[in-house]
Amino acid sequence: MLSEGKPFLAAVYSNMNPNGGAKHAMLVIGIDSTQVYVNDPGKVNGKNNSYSISQFLSAWSAQGNWYVALD
């Protein structure tokens, strides 16, 4: 998907809420050797944010690695 220039919607578990985590989704727009690049609707300035690969994989696996391919 990403190698073809197609983003995907990833279901993730966000633990940024001080009252506990929450189910969330982010649009994954790119990846390199250390970072996953996303548009994160949970942030005021959520466009073109990045997370470490390990941080993203942890949040994604907590939601069962669900994704929606976009065409």
Coordinates of C-alpha atoms in Angstrom, one line a residue:
M1 CA 0.0 0.0 0.0
L2 CA 2.5 2.6 1.1
S3 CA 5.0 1.5 -1.5
E4 CA 2.3 2.3 -4.1
G5 CA 1.7 5.7 -2.6
K6 CA -1.6 4.7 -1.0
P7 CA -2.2 5.6 2.7
F8 CA -4.2 3.3 5.0
L9 CA -6.3 3.9 8.1
A10 CA -4.9 2.1 11.1
A11 CA -6.9 1.3 14.3
V12 CA -4.7 2.2 17.3
Y13 CA -4.9 2.4 21.0
S14 CA -4.0 5.8 22.3
N15 CA -2.7 6.1 25.8
M16 CA -2.3 9.9 25.7
N17 CA -5.5 10.5 27.6
P18 CA -4.6 11.1 31.3
N19 CA -7.8 9.2 32.4
G20 CA -6.7 6.1 30.4
G21 CA -6.3 5.0 26.9
A22 CA -8.8 5.1 24.1
K23 CA -9.6 3.5 20.8
H24 CA -8.4 5.7 17.9
A25 CA -7.6 5.7 14.2
M26 CA -4.9 7.5 12.2
L27 CA -4.1 7.8 8.5
V28 CA -0.7 6.3 7.9
I29 CA 0.9 8.3 5.1
G30 CA 4.5 7.1 5.2
I31 CA 7.3 5.1 6.9
D32 CA 11.1 5.2 6.9
S33 CA 13.7 3.2 8.9
T34 CA 12.8 4.8 12.2
Q35 CA 9.4 6.7 12.0
V36 CA 5.8 6.1 10.9
Y37 CA 4.2 9.3 9.5
V38 CA 0.5 9.9 10.1
N39 CA -2.3 12.3 9.9
D40 CA -3.7 12.1 13.4
P41 CA -7.2 13.6 13.9
G42 CA -6.8 13.3 17.6
K43 CA -4.4 16.3 17.7
V44 CA -5.0 19.9 16.9
N45 CA -2.0 20.0 14.6
G46 CA -2.3 16.3 13.6
K47 CA -1.2 16.6 10.0
N48 CA 2.2 15.0 9.1
N49 CA 3.0 13.8 12.7
S50 CA 5.5 11.0 13.3
Y51 CA 5.8 8.3 15.9
S52 CA 8.7 5.8 16.3
I53 CA 8.1 2.5 14.7
S54 CA 8.0 0.7 18.0
Q55 CA 5.5 3.2 19.5
F56 CA 3.2 2.9 16.5
L57 CA 3.5 -1.0 16.4
S58 CA 2.6 -1.1 20.1
A59 CA -0.5 1.1 19.7
W60 CA -1.5 -0.8 16.5
S61 CA -1.1 -4.3 17.9
A62 CA -3.2 -3.3 20.9
Q63 CA -6.1 -2.9 18.5
G64 CA -5.4 -6.1 16.7
N65 CA -3.5 -4.7 13.7
W66 CA -6.7 -3.7 12.0
Y67 CA -6.5 -1.4 9.0
V68 CA -8.6 -0.1 6.1
A69 CA -6.9 0.1 2.7
L70 CA -7.8 3.2 0.8
D71 CA -7.8 3.4 -3.0

